[in-house]
Amino acid sequence: MTHTPAPTDPAPTQPTVPSEETDGLVCAFLLDGQGDARQVGWDEVRSWTPDKGEIWIHLDYTHETSARYIREESGVEPIAADGLLATESRPRTIDFGTAVQVTLRGVNLNPGQRPEDMISIRCWIEPGRMITTRHRRLQSIDALRQRVTGPAKPKSVTELFHLLADRLSARVDDAVSAIDETVDELEEAALDDATASGRGIERELGRMRRRAITLRRFLAPQREALNALQVGVGPFTDRERAHLREIVDHNLRILEDLDATRERAAVVQEELMHRASDQMNRNMYMLSVVAAIMLPLGFITGLLGINVGGLPLTHSTNGFWIVTGALVILVAIQVYFFRKQKWL
């Protein structure tokens, strides 16, 4: 995608676009249906009618002005208004005949944030108008704004939604691919005994599995939400529904890749755990063999060390060497016996 610079301020005769920090309006674009678009402010948002063209309104739902517009001025269904302003949401689609309310999620690519901490984007799509709301910044929306102001502008709000869904899926695909590549590297490292001796690989694999689980928690219902748009809900054309079907298939492939990656990480983790368990069992076995060999030696030396009369070789100058030789012979007999029994 070609990134173009942000549009310059409009001519003085056009309304000034207010900033999102003061009134909750992140951006709004009026499409003329011929491939041209211009940015507008609250005045034109409030006075919009279908005969003026199609409009995309993007709001910060936490701002009071945005909430008042959605509930009192926009004319959207009350249930949809609740969905657009909900602080907690999951991917879903609600059909209102010719209109539809869709909630989707995108990976969090903001600096210092975790991609699996997904950001909600809430959409109201009706003939000629699309309202989207968010609180945290979503880079897929930034890319959509660049598309609207770029050379290949979308001609309708339904085309805008298709582009938004496509970009959300593409960025999720990138996040899943990054997890898959990390698991590949950890799997290769696990094949090296020297590298796999520590617990660093296991901890990293556990972190990748948790990321995959978190992503799947939202991607599965998101696929269902997009899939619902194929059955005739909303103002989409047959061509746009075909494009949405491709996005649904893309999401299905992402889910399959995510499941495969999670299972591979689990297999590698189990292999490392089995390897550590086998090493511990071998160490315990060797300690047991050594203890079995030393047990009779300890008994004999303890018996000879008691301070009573009548001990053999007490007055012999060669007594120490005789006892030592006898103990060596006993150890040799034990080792031979253990090897014959395949215990050593």
CSV table of C-alpha atoms in Angstrom, one decimal:
chain,number,residue,atom,x,y,z
A,1,MET,CA,0.0,0.0,0.0
A,2,THR,CA,1.3,3.4,-0.9
A,3,HIS,CA,1.4,5.8,2.0
A,4,THR,CA,0.6,9.4,1.2
A,5,PRO,CA,1.0,12.4,3.4
A,6,ALA,CA,-1.9,13.7,5.4
A,7,PRO,CA,-4.1,16.1,3.6
A,8,THR,CA,-3.5,19.8,4.0
A,9,ASP,CA,-5.9,22.0,5.8
A,10,PRO,CA,-9.0,22.8,3.7
A,11,ALA,CA,-9.6,26.1,2.1
A,12,PRO,CA,-10.9,28.9,4.4
A,13,THR,CA,-14.4,28.6,2.8
A,14,GLN,CA,-14.7,25.0,4.2
A,15,PRO,CA,-15.4,24.2,7.8
A,16,THR,CA,-12.4,23.6,10.0
A,17,VAL,CA,-12.0,20.0,11.1
A,18,PRO,CA,-11.8,20.0,15.0
A,19,SER,CA,-9.3,17.8,16.8
A,20,GLU,CA,-10.2,14.6,18.5
A,21,GLU,CA,-8.8,15.8,21.8
A,22,THR,CA,-11.5,18.5,22.2
A,23,ASP,CA,-14.7,17.0,20.8
A,24,GLY,CA,-14.3,13.2,20.2
A,25,LEU,CA,-14.4,13.4,16.4
A,26,VAL,CA,-11.3,11.6,15.2
A,27,CYS,CA,-12.1,12.1,11.6
A,28,ALA,CA,-15.1,12.3,9.1
A,29,PHE,CA,-15.0,12.0,5.3
A,30,LEU,CA,-17.7,12.8,2.8
A,31,LEU,CA,-17.6,10.5,-0.3
A,32,ASP,CA,-19.1,11.8,-3.5
A,33,GLY,CA,-19.5,8.3,-5.0
A,34,GLN,CA,-17.2,9.1,-7.9
A,35,GLY,CA,-13.9,8.4,-6.2
A,36,ASP,CA,-13.4,11.7,-4.4
A,37,ALA,CA,-13.6,12.5,-0.7
A,38,ARG,CA,-13.1,15.4,1.6
A,39,GLN,CA,-12.7,15.7,5.3
A,40,VAL,CA,-15.5,17.4,7.2
A,41,GLY,CA,-16.2,18.5,10.8
A,42,TRP,CA,-19.0,18.3,13.3
A,43,ASP,CA,-21.2,20.8,11.5
A,44,GLU,CA,-21.4,18.7,8.3
A,45,VAL,CA,-21.6,15.5,10.3
A,46,ARG,CA,-24.7,16.8,12.1
A,47,SER,CA,-26.3,18.2,9.0
A,48,TRP,CA,-25.6,15.2,6.8
A,49,THR,CA,-28.4,13.7,4.7
A,50,PRO,CA,-28.2,10.9,2.1
A,51,ASP,CA,-28.5,13.3,-0.8
A,52,LYS,CA,-25.2,15.0,0.1
A,53,GLY,CA,-23.2,11.8,-0.5
A,54,GLU,CA,-21.9,8.9,1.7
A,55,ILE,CA,-20.2,9.7,4.9
A,56,TRP,CA,-17.8,7.9,7.2
A,57,ILE,CA,-17.7,9.2,10.8
A,58,HIS,CA,-15.0,8.0,13.2
A,59,LEU,CA,-15.4,8.8,16.9
A,60,ASP,CA,-13.7,8.3,20.3
A,61,TYR,CA,-16.7,6.8,22.1
A,62,THR,CA,-15.3,7.9,25.5
A,63,HIS,CA,-15.9,11.6,24.8
A,64,GLU,CA,-19.2,13.1,25.9
A,65,THR,CA,-19.9,14.8,22.6
A,66,SER,CA,-19.5,11.5,20.7
A,67,ALA,CA,-21.8,9.7,23.1
A,68,ARG,CA,-24.5,12.4,22.9
A,69,TYR,CA,-24.3,12.4,19.1
A,70,ILE,CA,-24.7,8.6,18.9
A,71,ARG,CA,-27.6,8.4,21.3
A,72,GLU,CA,-29.5,11.6,20.5
A,73,GLU,CA,-28.5,12.9,17.1
A,74,SER,CA,-27.4,10.0,14.9
A,75,GLY,CA,-30.7,8.2,14.6
A,76,VAL,CA,-29.1,4.8,15.0
A,77,GLU,CA,-31.1,2.0,16.8
A,78,PRO,CA,-30.8,2.2,20.6
A,79,ILE,CA,-29.3,-1.3,20.8
A,80,ALA,CA,-26.7,-0.4,18.2
A,81,ALA,CA,-26.0,2.8,20.1
A,82,ASP,CA,-25.3,0.8,23.2
A,83,GLY,CA,-22.9,-1.4,21.1
A,84,LEU,CA,-21.1,1.6,19.7
A,85,LEU,CA,-20.5,3.0,23.2
A,86,ALA,CA,-19.8,-0.3,25.1
A,87,THR,CA,-16.6,-0.3,27.0
A,88,GLU,CA,-16.4,-4.1,27.0
A,89,SER,CA,-17.2,-5.9,23.7
A,90,ARG,CA,-16.5,-9.0,21.7
A,91,PRO,CA,-16.8,-9.6,18.0
A,92,ARG,CA,-20.4,-9.9,16.9
A,93,THR,CA,-22.9,-8.9,14.2
A,94,ILE,CA,-26.4,-7.5,14.9
A,95,ASP,CA,-28.8,-7.3,11.9
A,96,PHE,CA,-31.2,-4.3,11.6
A,97,GLY,CA,-32.5,-5.1,8.1
A,98,THR,CA,-30.9,-2.6,5.8
A,99,ALA,CA,-28.4,-1.6,8.5
A,100,VAL,CA,-26.0,-3.7,10.6
A,101,GLN,CA,-23.9,-3.2,13.7
A,102,VAL,CA,-20.6,-5.0,13.6
A,103,THR,CA,-17.9,-5.2,16.4
A,104,LEU,CA,-14.5,-6.4,15.3
A,105,ARG,CA,-11.0,-6.5,16.9
A,106,GLY,CA,-7.6,-5.7,15.6
A,107,VAL,CA,-4.1,-6.4,16.9
A,108,ASN,CA,-2.6,-3.8,19.1
A,109,LEU,CA,0.5,-2.4,17.2
A,110,ASN,CA,0.9,0.7,19.4
A,111,PRO,CA,4.4,1.2,20.8
A,112,GLY,CA,5.0,-0.6,24.0
A,113,GLN,CA,1.8,-2.7,23.7
A,114,ARG,CA,1.3,-6.4,23.2
A,115,PRO,CA,-0.3,-7.4,19.8
A,116,GLU,CA,-2.6,-9.9,21.5
A,117,ASP,CA,-4.1,-7.1,23.6
A,118,MET,CA,-6.6,-6.5,20.8
A,119,ILE,CA,-8.4,-3.3,20.2
A,120,SER,CA,-12.1,-3.1,19.6
A,121,ILE,CA,-13.6,-1.2,16.6
A,122,ARG,CA,-17.3,-0.8,16.6
A,123,CYS,CA,-19.2,-0.1,13.3
A,124,TRP,CA,-22.6,1.0,12.3
A,125,ILE,CA,-23.2,0.5,8.6
A,126,GLU,CA,-26.3,1.7,6.8
A,127,PRO,CA,-27.0,2.9,3.2
A,128,GLY,CA,-24.8,6.0,2.8
A,129,ARG,CA,-23.3,6.2,6.3
A,130,MET,CA,-20.8,4.3,8.4
A,131,ILE,CA,-20.1,5.3,12.0
A,132,THR,CA,-17.0,3.7,13.7
A,133,THR,CA,-16.0,4.1,17.3
A,134,ARG,CA,-12.9,3.3,19.3
A,135,HIS,CA,-10.9,4.5,22.3
A,136,ARG,CA,-7.3,3.4,21.7
A,137,ARG,CA,-5.6,4.1,18.4
A,138,LEU,CA,-5.9,1.4,15.8
A,139,GLN,CA,-3.4,1.3,12.9
A,140,SER,CA,-5.8,-0.3,10.5
A,141,ILE,CA,-8.0,2.8,10.8
A,142,ASP,CA,-4.9,5.0,10.2
A,143,ALA,CA,-4.3,3.0,7.0
A,144,LEU,CA,-7.9,3.4,6.0
A,145,ARG,CA,-7.7,7.2,6.5
A,146,GLN,CA,-4.6,7.2,4.2
A,147,ARG,CA,-6.6,5.2,1.6
A,148,VAL,CA,-9.4,7.8,1.7
A,149,THR,CA,-7.0,10.6,1.2
A,150,GLY,CA,-4.9,8.7,-1.3
A,151,PRO,CA,-5.1,8.4,-5.1
A,152,ALA,CA,-7.3,5.2,-5.1
A,153,LYS,CA,-10.2,6.4,-2.9
A,154,PRO,CA,-13.1,4.0,-2.1
A,155,LYS,CA,-16.4,5.1,-3.6
A,156,SER,CA,-18.8,3.9,-0.8
A,157,VAL,CA,-18.9,3.2,2.9
A,158,THR,CA,-19.5,-0.5,2.3
A,159,GLU,CA,-16.3,-0.5,0.3
A,160,LEU,CA,-14.6,1.2,3.2
A,161,PHE,CA,-15.8,-1.5,5.6
A,162,HIS,CA,-14.5,-4.2,3.3
A,163,LEU,CA,-11.1,-2.5,3.3
A,164,LEU,CA,-11.2,-2.2,7.1
A,165,ALA,CA,-12.0,-5.9,7.5
A,166,ASP,CA,-9.3,-6.8,5.1
A,167,ARG,CA,-6.6,-4.7,6.9
A,168,LEU,CA,-7.6,-6.1,10.3
A,169,SER,CA,-7.2,-9.6,8.9
A,170,ALA,CA,-3.9,-8.8,7.3
A,171,ARG,CA,-2.4,-7.4,10.5
A,172,VAL,CA,-3.7,-10.4,12.5
A,173,ASP,CA,-2.0,-12.6,9.9
A,174,ASP,CA,1.3,-10.8,10.4
A,175,ALA,CA,1.0,-11.2,14.2
A,176,VAL,CA,0.3,-15.0,13.8
A,177,SER,CA,3.2,-15.3,11.4
A,178,ALA,CA,5.5,-13.7,13.9
A,179,ILE,CA,4.4,-16.2,16.6
A,180,ASP,CA,4.9,-19.0,14.1
A,181,GLU,CA,8.4,-17.9,13.2
A,182,THR,CA,9.3,-17.6,16.9
A,183,VAL,CA,8.1,-21.1,17.6
A,184,ASP,CA,10.1,-22.3,14.6
A,185,GLU,CA,13.3,-20.8,16.1
A,186,LEU,CA,12.5,-22.3,19.5
A,187,GLU,CA,11.8,-25.7,18.0
A,188,GLU,CA,15.2,-25.7,16.2
A,189,ALA,CA,16.9,-24.6,19.4
A,190,ALA,CA,15.2,-27.4,21.3
A,191,LEU,CA,16.9,-29.9,19.0
A,192,ASP,CA,20.2,-28.8,20.3
A,193,ASP,CA,20.9,-30.5,23.7
A,194,ALA,CA,23.3,-27.8,24.7
A,195,THR,CA,20.8,-25.0,24.1
A,196,ALA,CA,17.8,-26.9,25.5
A,197,SER,CA,19.4,-27.7,28.8
A,198,GLY,CA,18.0,-24.5,30.5
A,199,ARG,CA,14.4,-23.4,31.1
A,200,GLY,CA,14.6,-20.3,28.9
A,201,ILE,CA,13.1,-22.1,25.9
A,202,GLU,CA,10.2,-23.5,27.9
A,203,ARG,CA,9.3,-20.1,29.3
A,204,GLU,CA,9.4,-18.6,25.8
A,205,LEU,CA,7.2,-21.4,24.4
A,206,GLY,CA,4.8,-20.8,27.2
A,207,ARG,CA,4.6,-17.1,26.4
A,208,MET,CA,3.9,-17.9,22.7
A,209,ARG,CA,1.2,-20.3,23.7
A,210,ARG,CA,-0.5,-17.7,25.9
A,211,ARG,CA,-0.3,-15.2,23.0
A,212,ALA,CA,-1.9,-17.7,20.6
A,213,ILE,CA,-4.7,-18.5,23.1
A,214,THR,CA,-5.5,-14.8,23.6
A,215,LEU,CA,-5.6,-14.2,19.9
A,216,ARG,CA,-7.8,-17.2,19.2
A,217,ARG,CA,-10.2,-16.0,21.9
A,218,PHE,CA,-11.2,-13.1,19.7
A,219,LEU,CA,-10.5,-14.4,16.2
A,220,ALA,CA,-13.0,-17.3,16.4
A,221,PRO,CA,-16.0,-15.1,17.2
A,222,GLN,CA,-14.7,-12.5,14.7
A,223,ARG,CA,-14.8,-15.0,11.9
A,224,GLU,CA,-18.4,-15.8,12.9
A,225,ALA,CA,-19.2,-12.0,12.9
A,226,LEU,CA,-17.9,-11.6,9.4
A,227,ASN,CA,-19.5,-14.8,8.2
A,228,ALA,CA,-22.9,-13.4,9.3
A,229,LEU,CA,-22.5,-10.6,6.8
A,230,GLN,CA,-22.7,-13.1,3.9
A,231,VAL,CA,-26.3,-14.1,4.4
A,232,GLY,CA,-27.9,-10.9,3.3
A,233,VAL,CA,-27.7,-8.6,6.2
A,234,GLY,CA,-26.7,-5.0,5.9
A,235,PRO,CA,-26.4,-2.8,2.8
A,236,PHE,CA,-23.7,-4.8,1.0
A,237,THR,CA,-23.9,-5.7,-2.7
A,238,ASP,CA,-23.4,-9.3,-3.9
A,239,ARG,CA,-19.9,-8.3,-5.1
A,240,GLU,CA,-19.0,-7.0,-1.7
A,241,ARG,CA,-20.4,-10.1,0.0
A,242,ALA,CA,-18.1,-12.2,-2.3
A,243,HIS,CA,-15.1,-10.1,-1.1
A,244,LEU,CA,-16.2,-10.6,2.5
A,245,ARG,CA,-16.3,-14.3,1.9
A,246,GLU,CA,-12.7,-14.2,0.9
A,247,ILE,CA,-11.9,-12.4,4.2
A,248,VAL,CA,-13.8,-15.0,6.1
A,249,ASP,CA,-11.8,-17.7,4.4
A,250,HIS,CA,-8.6,-15.8,5.2
A,251,ASN,CA,-9.7,-15.7,8.9
A,252,LEU,CA,-10.3,-19.4,8.8
A,253,ARG,CA,-6.8,-20.0,7.5
A,254,ILE,CA,-5.4,-17.8,10.2
A,255,LEU,CA,-7.3,-19.8,12.9
A,256,GLU,CA,-5.9,-23.0,11.5
A,257,ASP,CA,-2.4,-21.7,11.5
A,258,LEU,CA,-2.8,-20.4,15.0
A,259,ASP,CA,-4.1,-23.8,16.2
A,260,ALA,CA,-1.2,-25.6,14.5
A,261,THR,CA,1.3,-23.2,16.0
A,262,ARG,CA,-0.1,-23.6,19.4
A,263,GLU,CA,0.0,-27.4,19.1
A,264,ARG,CA,3.6,-27.3,17.9
A,265,ALA,CA,4.6,-25.2,20.8
A,266,ALA,CA,2.8,-27.7,23.2
A,267,VAL,CA,4.6,-30.6,21.5
A,268,VAL,CA,8.0,-28.9,21.9
A,269,GLN,CA,7.3,-28.0,25.5
A,270,GLU,CA,6.3,-31.6,26.3
A,271,GLU,CA,9.5,-32.9,24.6
A,272,LEU,CA,11.6,-30.6,26.8
A,273,MET,CA,9.7,-31.7,29.9
A,274,HIS,CA,10.2,-35.3,29.0
A,275,ARG,CA,13.9,-34.7,28.3
A,276,ALA,CA,14.3,-33.0,31.7
A,277,SER,CA,12.4,-35.8,33.4
A,278,ASP,CA,14.6,-38.4,31.7
A,279,GLN,CA,17.7,-36.6,32.8
A,280,MET,CA,16.4,-36.5,36.3
A,281,ASN,CA,15.6,-40.2,36.3
A,282,ARG,CA,19.0,-41.0,35.0
A,283,ASN,CA,20.6,-39.0,37.8
A,284,MET,CA,18.4,-40.6,40.4
A,285,TYR,CA,19.3,-44.0,39.1
A,286,MET,CA,23.0,-43.4,39.2
A,287,LEU,CA,22.7,-42.1,42.8
A,288,SER,CA,20.7,-45.2,43.7
A,289,VAL,CA,23.5,-47.5,42.2
A,290,VAL,CA,26.2,-45.6,44.1
A,291,ALA,CA,24.2,-45.8,47.3
A,292,ALA,CA,23.7,-49.6,46.7
A,293,ILE,CA,27.5,-50.1,46.3
A,294,MET,CA,28.4,-47.9,49.3
A,295,LEU,CA,25.9,-49.5,51.6
A,296,PRO,CA,27.8,-52.7,52.4
A,297,LEU,CA,31.1,-50.8,52.6
A,298,GLY,CA,29.6,-48.4,55.1
A,299,PHE,CA,28.3,-51.3,57.1
A,300,ILE,CA,31.7,-53.1,57.2
A,301,THR,CA,33.7,-49.9,58.1
A,302,GLY,CA,31.1,-49.0,60.7
A,303,LEU,CA,31.3,-52.5,62.2
A,304,LEU,CA,35.1,-52.4,62.3
A,305,GLY,CA,35.0,-49.0,63.9
A,306,ILE,CA,33.2,-50.0,67.1
A,307,ASN,CA,35.4,-49.6,70.2
A,308,VAL,CA,35.2,-53.1,71.7
A,309,GLY,CA,37.8,-55.8,72.1
A,310,GLY,CA,38.1,-58.9,69.8
A,311,LEU,CA,38.2,-57.0,66.5
A,312,PRO,CA,40.2,-58.9,63.9
A,313,LEU,CA,43.6,-57.5,62.7
A,314,THR,CA,43.6,-55.0,65.6
A,315,HIS,CA,47.3,-55.6,66.3
A,316,SER,CA,48.4,-56.4,62.8
A,317,THR,CA,50.7,-53.9,61.1
A,318,ASN,CA,49.1,-54.8,57.7
A,319,GLY,CA,45.5,-54.8,59.0
A,320,PHE,CA,44.5,-51.5,57.2
A,321,TRP,CA,45.8,-52.7,53.8
A,322,ILE,CA,44.1,-56.1,54.2
A,323,VAL,CA,40.7,-54.5,55.0
A,324,THR,CA,41.1,-51.9,52.1
A,325,GLY,CA,41.9,-54.7,49.7
A,326,ALA,CA,38.9,-56.7,50.9
A,327,LEU,CA,36.7,-53.7,50.3
A,328,VAL,CA,38.1,-53.2,46.8
A,329,ILE,CA,37.4,-56.8,46.0
A,330,LEU,CA,33.9,-56.4,47.4
A,331,VAL,CA,33.2,-53.4,45.2
A,332,ALA,CA,34.5,-55.3,42.1
A,333,ILE,CA,32.1,-58.2,42.9
A,334,GLN,CA,29.2,-55.7,43.3
A,335,VAL,CA,30.0,-54.0,40.0
A,336,TYR,CA,30.2,-57.3,38.2
A,337,PHE,CA,26.9,-58.4,39.7
A,338,PHE,CA,25.2,-55.1,38.7
A,339,ARG,CA,26.4,-55.4,35.1
A,340,LYS,CA,25.3,-59.0,34.9
A,341,GLN,CA,21.9,-58.0,36.0
A,342,LYS,CA,22.0,-55.0,33.6
A,343,TRP,CA,21.5,-52.5,36.4
A,344,LEU,CA,24.6,-50.6,35.5
